[in-house]
Amino acid sequence: MLMEADGEAKLLAGGQTLLPVMAFRLAAPAILIDLSGVQELKGISIDDTGVRIGAMTTWRDIEDDQRLRTAAPLVSAAIEHIAHYQIRNRGTIGGSLSHADPAAEMPGVVVACDACLEIVGSNGMRSVPANEFFLGPLTTCLSADEVLTAVRFPPWPATRLWAFEEFAQRRGDFAYAGIALFHETGATGLVENAHIGLIGATSVPRRLGVAEAALNGRRLDGETIAAAAQLASSEADAEDDIHASAAYRKALVGTLLERALKAAAERAEAL
Amino acid sequence: MKVTPAVNTFVGRPVERVEDLRYLRGKGQYLDDLQKEGQWCGAVLRSSVAHGRLVNIDTKAALDIPGVHAVITAADLPSVIPTIPFRRPNPTIAPYAQPVIAVDKVRYVGEPIAFVLADSAEIAEDALQFISVEIDTLDPIVDWRASENGATLLFDSTQTNIASVFEARSGDAAEAFRAAPYVRRERFSVQRHTAMPMETRGLLAEWDEATSHLTVWGAAKLPFFNRRAMAGMMGLQETAVDYLELDVGGGFGARGEFYPEDFLVAFSAKHFKRPVKWVEDRREHFLAIAHAREMEAELEIACDLDGSILGMRGTINVDIGAYVRPNGMTPVRNVTQFIAGPYRIANLAFDGRALVSNKTPAGTYRGPGRFEGCFFCERMIDLAAKDLNLDGVDMRRRNLLTQADMPYALATVSPNDGFAETACDSGDYRTTFDQCLNEFGWQEKSPLNGQCIDGLYHGIAIGNFIEGGAAGPRESAKIELERDGSVSVYVGSSGVGQGVETIMSQIAADALEISLDRIRLFHGSTSNLKEGFGSYGSRGTVMGGSAVLVAAKEFLAAFQDAAAERLRVPSDQVTVEGGVARTRDGRSVPLIEIAALELISREATYHGSKQTYTFGAAAVHVSVDPKTGRVNILDYVTVDDVGRVINPLTLHGQVVGAAVQGFGGVFSEHLQYDSSGQLLVGSLADYMIPISTDYPHIRAISLEQYPSPNNPLGAKGAGEGGIIPVGGVVVNAIASALRSFGVEPRSLPLTPPHIWQLIQETKS
Ligand SMILES: Cc1cc2nc3c(=O)[nH]c(=O)nc-3n(C[C@H](O)[C@H](O)[C@H](O)COP(=O)(O)OP(=O)(O)OC[C@H]3O[C@@H](n4cnc5c(N)ncnc54)[C@H](O)[C@@H]3O)c2cc1C
């Protein structure tokens, strides 16, 4: 159908983004293709290759799956910041990723986690790393005849330290900025494999490479944290909008990274 | 008139709201639930340009759409396009009245240009895109300074963009300032924001050709005034129009005024002889509902070194948007009259200037001018106390009004729009202040002031307010006996979700000495009574309730007469108690038996033009995260004295709800415009009203130590007081928390980025 519609059709997942957009008359697709009956797109499976979440899995189902708290803790932690429970009952992970709003939580999380996106189209199946999937604000590499079918997260080592921090005006709002972070600690006690996903305060979901580099190989002391926060601030490419200045959002990124690093360290002590 | 009926079975009790059962069972009937056979639905084409000359409107393509029946523009209306009448006229505002549809010029984004009528709202909305409108743009005015400058005039027939100046005077301010040992000048501002009732506005009108009668459903707030306005504009007799009230999902002072759509819907219904329905969507609501609160004040305070306030003066510039709406001057007058609030300040001189701009016209929103004035005054007092090295609590108590000051005349305002002179009625304002300090735990919390705990800075503050209520001149009620012995009570007060059915039923049940379940309450609609007013200016309960008392007295007298006749004794030998009339020799006749003979009906009017003044204090404890700018409300306590509590549950709901609404105005709600006059918010994702989990720590205590001498209930208005102190007290607490940074906020809203910005500014 997608192919036949020749760009005139839109896939309908939970409708929590698409329907408001249509109500505002910003989109008026001639055909809506409802994916809710496609069972193959729903469900969460976990094995030693990692976690696979079907595109049509709702936020609610992800939130309720206790296994994810250890198998993909950043995913679990992010969910409670996504909208309100009524919206989480309908909204899907596939809809959110396909919509590619840089202010949404999950795009930042999948990028931070080196997840892969599974896509099916007229040319068959392909798998795209998250950092290549998002091209710009509300833009992905999906072509008009393609459907996102699942997102696949690599296995999560039990010793990994992580934290999710965001700041929104009200609970459930899109955040001014957010940080999805993990790293490991080597035998020497130095930071390894730092991954920092940036949410909001950016035009495209992405990692903060400069700040990551400033952490790797360092001991996580006050000086390292402050330096990384500083770099994260300048690395964020926020813009002014009606809610906040770019300067505020950039400063916030630094603050959130600092808080995330401390929260991750506290988690280490609790281990 | 003597105060209060004899028995109080219901008044004062936490009676559960009688309307809630209907709401909770989904039986509420809102405007959009109403469908009429053969109705057409309307959609309004609104200007996308803030300021310009209308050159051409082409509706042809829209008319070609299947399902579209008509498109109305100014050309289809009578040659003189009606303007919307003022609720409170004054000598200068006439040229600034709003036409019901744009004629030669458009003056704000959202101004109605055309009205499409179609089989469904969806088709009508689809058709809007096919109307082409040509507009020669003019320079937009988007702030009061540009408006004052007058290089561009909004109204060609005028010489100025200043529609009116209200002058409030008391004593001799010039002399007080000359002699004062301490004077300080400050500038404060409040941002444009407004009411967001859960149910957006809507209207349905039907014209009955046979009886030449127009019925308008969707009334709220003040149906009788609107009927009069409508009749005048349509050239009909007043009795040829009825405004009927359905359930109303919130009003807050903005909903229910006469808007352009009232006329467009009714005119279309009459013109095409079809029921016509229009329901506003939320995005439209942002453009169409009266905006509020946007003002900037340049103020001075004069004090003695002991903290006695000798005088206050200044100018308040109010951006009222493109037109003077029916109630558009009320906030401007109010702010001049109420800045000094509950404080004894002998010398006052304020000018409130109403400046037009190319933005949505402004009107009233809960606590109009009072929320703003209280913010200005309480900030000023804290800043002065700091300068004078005085304790803000002491300084406030020193200046609060006491019973010895009553009645206390507030500053006189000119021009006189009906509220030039008013006086506080009763109370020792220190009682609520002291109780608030106690309940809040001021002593224990004081050491927290300015402290940093786990990265959060703590601050506390307390402030005072008054709330004017019981707007006159009168209100009516009617009580009718029904065949089954029950009683129908009709009252002019209208329901906006505040529980008017419950309150009035309680008052009526006590006055008639019968049980609550024998009373049916009708309110709002013009079909109920010959004359009525409505619910605004914190008057619904006081005025409507007093009218019920008066009507009940007459009803009982009629019952007594009827019973006497039945029992064949002179009337004065019968006493009426508990719904039963008795003779001295022990014979009796209950109301229900009279019902079989005569359906007693009494309509009566309560007259009263003296306002009531609820007074109170609010205290707050905040913590501020300087890195994010987040403010947490850790404790918020208000204590007010409402004269007489009719129902503690509904009252509590009013006070807490108003406080939360106030937090919205302080922290986030903002109708932002860009420099071309485009409104930048279009949804509730951008316009951030508080959500139910935001402010869990609110405590509200209401007293009834000082009944109002001005009405038989002794009650004072209570619908608005809760919102009035929020700005002043919260901002003072934030300033207190951030004292080590030297942050002194002067403008709202205090969003997290704004607070962060203020901290950055003091750093550099
Ligand atoms: C009030 C409110 C608050 C919100 N707050 C947040 C928040 O804080 N954080 C947040 O992240 N989100 C938030 N959202 C968005 C919400 O999470 C949405 O559920 C989500 O963004 C989209 O998911 P959906 O299933 O509803 O997608 P839909 O709206 O159905 O679709 C969105 C887009 O993706 C396309 N699409 C959907 N599925 C696929 C697929 N499998 N393959 C290809 N294309 C597809 C659709 O064609 C459409 O263009 C909020 C929404 C609302 C209404």
PDB file of C-alpha atoms and ligand atoms in Angstrom, chain A residues 10-18 35 55 59 81-83 87 91-92 94-96 98-99 104-105 142 147-148 172-174, ligand 1:
ATOM      1  CA  LYS A  10       1.159   7.964   6.213  1.00  0.00           C
ATOM      2  CA  LEU A  11       1.639   5.136   8.638  1.00  0.00           C
ATOM      3  CA  LEU A  12      -0.442   5.451  11.756  1.00  0.00           C
ATOM      4  CA  ALA A  13       1.043   3.990  14.914  1.00  0.00           C
ATOM      5  CA  GLY A  14      -0.277   5.328  18.253  1.00  0.00           C
ATOM      6  CA  GLY A  15      -1.364   8.562  16.640  1.00  0.00           C
ATOM      7  CA  GLN A  16      -0.077  10.640  19.522  1.00  0.00           C
ATOM      8  CA  THR A  17       2.017  12.767  17.221  1.00  0.00           C
ATOM      9  CA  LEU A  18       0.402  12.268  13.839  1.00  0.00           C
ATOM     10  CA  LEU A  35      -0.294  -0.524  11.870  1.00  0.00           C
ATOM     11  CA  ALA A  55       8.121  -0.795  16.541  1.00  0.00           C
ATOM     12  CA  TRP A  59       5.467   2.985  25.983  1.00  0.00           C
ATOM     13  CA  HIS A  81       9.729  11.178  31.389  1.00  0.00           C
ATOM     14  CA  ILE A  82       7.782  10.570  28.198  1.00  0.00           C
ATOM     15  CA  ALA A  83       4.442  12.358  28.202  1.00  0.00           C
ATOM     16  CA  ILE A  87      -0.363   9.071  25.993  1.00  0.00           C
ATOM     17  CA  GLY A  91       2.226   6.020  21.872  1.00  0.00           C
ATOM     18  CA  THR A  92       4.766   3.606  20.418  1.00  0.00           C
ATOM     19  CA  GLY A  94       8.463   3.071  16.547  1.00  0.00           C
ATOM     20  CA  GLY A  95       6.293   6.160  16.133  1.00  0.00           C
ATOM     21  CA  SER A  96       8.609   8.202  18.271  1.00  0.00           C
ATOM     22  CA  SER A  98      10.246   7.560  13.048  1.00  0.00           C
ATOM     23  CA  HIS A  99       9.062  11.009  13.985  1.00  0.00           C
ATOM     24  CA  ALA A 104      12.019  13.366  22.422  1.00  0.00           C
ATOM     25  CA  GLU A 105      13.726  11.020  24.844  1.00  0.00           C
ATOM     26  CA  LEU A 142      13.386   6.079   6.079  1.00  0.00           C
ATOM     27  CA  VAL A 147       8.486   0.757   7.660  1.00  0.00           C
ATOM     28  CA  LEU A 148      10.486   0.728  10.863  1.00  0.00           C
ATOM     29  CA  GLY A 172       5.729  14.885  31.010  1.00  0.00           C
ATOM     30  CA  ASP A 173       6.640  17.895  28.905  1.00  0.00           C
ATOM     31  CA  PHE A 174       9.270  17.735  26.263  1.00  0.00           C
TER      32      PHE A 174
HETATM   33  C1  LIG C   1       0.712  15.890  25.230  1.00  0.00           C
HETATM   34  C2  LIG C   1       1.829  15.063  24.651  1.00  0.00           C
HETATM   35  C3  LIG C   1       3.035  15.044  25.309  1.00  0.00           C
HETATM   36  C4  LIG C   1       4.076  14.314  24.808  1.00  0.00           C
HETATM   37  N1  LIG C   1       5.259  14.341  25.478  1.00  0.00           N
HETATM   38  C5  LIG C   1       6.286  13.610  25.004  1.00  0.00           C
HETATM   39  C6  LIG C   1       7.543  13.592  25.674  1.00  0.00           C
HETATM   40  O1  LIG C   1       7.705  14.213  26.735  1.00  0.00           O
HETATM   41  N2  LIG C   1       8.535  12.884  25.139  1.00  0.00           N
HETATM   42  C7  LIG C   1       8.381  12.173  23.967  1.00  0.00           C
HETATM   43  O2  LIG C   1       9.312  11.545  23.522  1.00  0.00           O
HETATM   44  N3  LIG C   1       7.215  12.170  23.325  1.00  0.00           N
HETATM   45  C8  LIG C   1       6.159  12.847  23.799  1.00  0.00           C
HETATM   46  N4  LIG C   1       4.981  12.840  23.126  1.00  0.00           N
HETATM   47  C9  LIG C   1       4.887  12.078  21.851  1.00  0.00           C
HETATM   48  C10 LIG C   1       4.469  10.644  22.119  1.00  0.00           C
HETATM   49  O3  LIG C   1       5.450   9.976  22.838  1.00  0.00           O
HETATM   50  C11 LIG C   1       4.177   9.895  20.814  1.00  0.00           C
HETATM   51  O4  LIG C   1       3.606   8.721  21.203  1.00  0.00           O
HETATM   52  C12 LIG C   1       5.336   9.537  19.935  1.00  0.00           C
HETATM   53  O5  LIG C   1       6.158  10.597  19.665  1.00  0.00           O
HETATM   54  C13 LIG C   1       4.827   9.023  18.592  1.00  0.00           C
HETATM   55  O6  LIG C   1       4.368   7.741  18.723  1.00  0.00           O
HETATM   56  P1  LIG C   1       3.007   7.286  18.069  1.00  0.00           P
HETATM   57  O7  LIG C   1       2.975   5.811  18.170  1.00  0.00           O
HETATM   58  O8  LIG C   1       1.880   7.980  18.669  1.00  0.00           O
HETATM   59  O9  LIG C   1       3.219   7.707  16.528  1.00  0.00           O
HETATM   60  P2  LIG C   1       2.234   8.318  15.458  1.00  0.00           P
HETATM   61  O10 LIG C   1       1.756   9.627  15.896  1.00  0.00           O
HETATM   62  O11 LIG C   1       1.202   7.337  15.048  1.00  0.00           O
HETATM   63  O12 LIG C   1       3.241   8.480  14.266  1.00  0.00           O
HETATM   64  C14 LIG C   1       4.280   9.430  14.300  1.00  0.00           C
HETATM   65  C15 LIG C   1       5.002   9.487  12.949  1.00  0.00           C
HETATM   66  O13 LIG C   1       5.774   8.334  12.732  1.00  0.00           O
HETATM   67  C16 LIG C   1       5.348   7.624  11.569  1.00  0.00           C
HETATM   68  N5  LIG C   1       5.435   6.215  11.914  1.00  0.00           N
HETATM   69  C17 LIG C   1       4.813   5.627  12.960  1.00  0.00           C
HETATM   70  N6  LIG C   1       5.176   4.321  13.022  1.00  0.00           N
HETATM   71  C18 LIG C   1       6.039   4.101  12.016  1.00  0.00           C
HETATM   72  C19 LIG C   1       6.773   2.950  11.585  1.00  0.00           C
HETATM   73  N7  LIG C   1       6.689   1.782  12.225  1.00  0.00           N
HETATM   74  N8  LIG C   1       7.569   3.090  10.521  1.00  0.00           N
HETATM   75  C20 LIG C   1       7.665   4.271   9.878  1.00  0.00           C
HETATM   76  N9  LIG C   1       7.017   5.372  10.231  1.00  0.00           N
HETATM   77  C21 LIG C   1       6.197   5.296  11.297  1.00  0.00           C
HETATM   78  C22 LIG C   1       3.959   8.140  11.307  1.00  0.00           C
HETATM   79  O14 LIG C   1       3.641   8.034   9.935  1.00  0.00           O
HETATM   80  C23 LIG C   1       4.054   9.551  11.757  1.00  0.00           C
HETATM   81  O15 LIG C   1       4.661  10.348  10.790  1.00  0.00           O
HETATM   82  C24 LIG C   1       3.912  13.543  23.611  1.00  0.00           C
HETATM   83  C25 LIG C   1       2.690  13.551  22.946  1.00  0.00           C
HETATM   84  C26 LIG C   1       1.643  14.307  23.460  1.00  0.00           C
HETATM   85  C27 LIG C   1       0.328  14.272  22.743  1.00  0.00           C
END
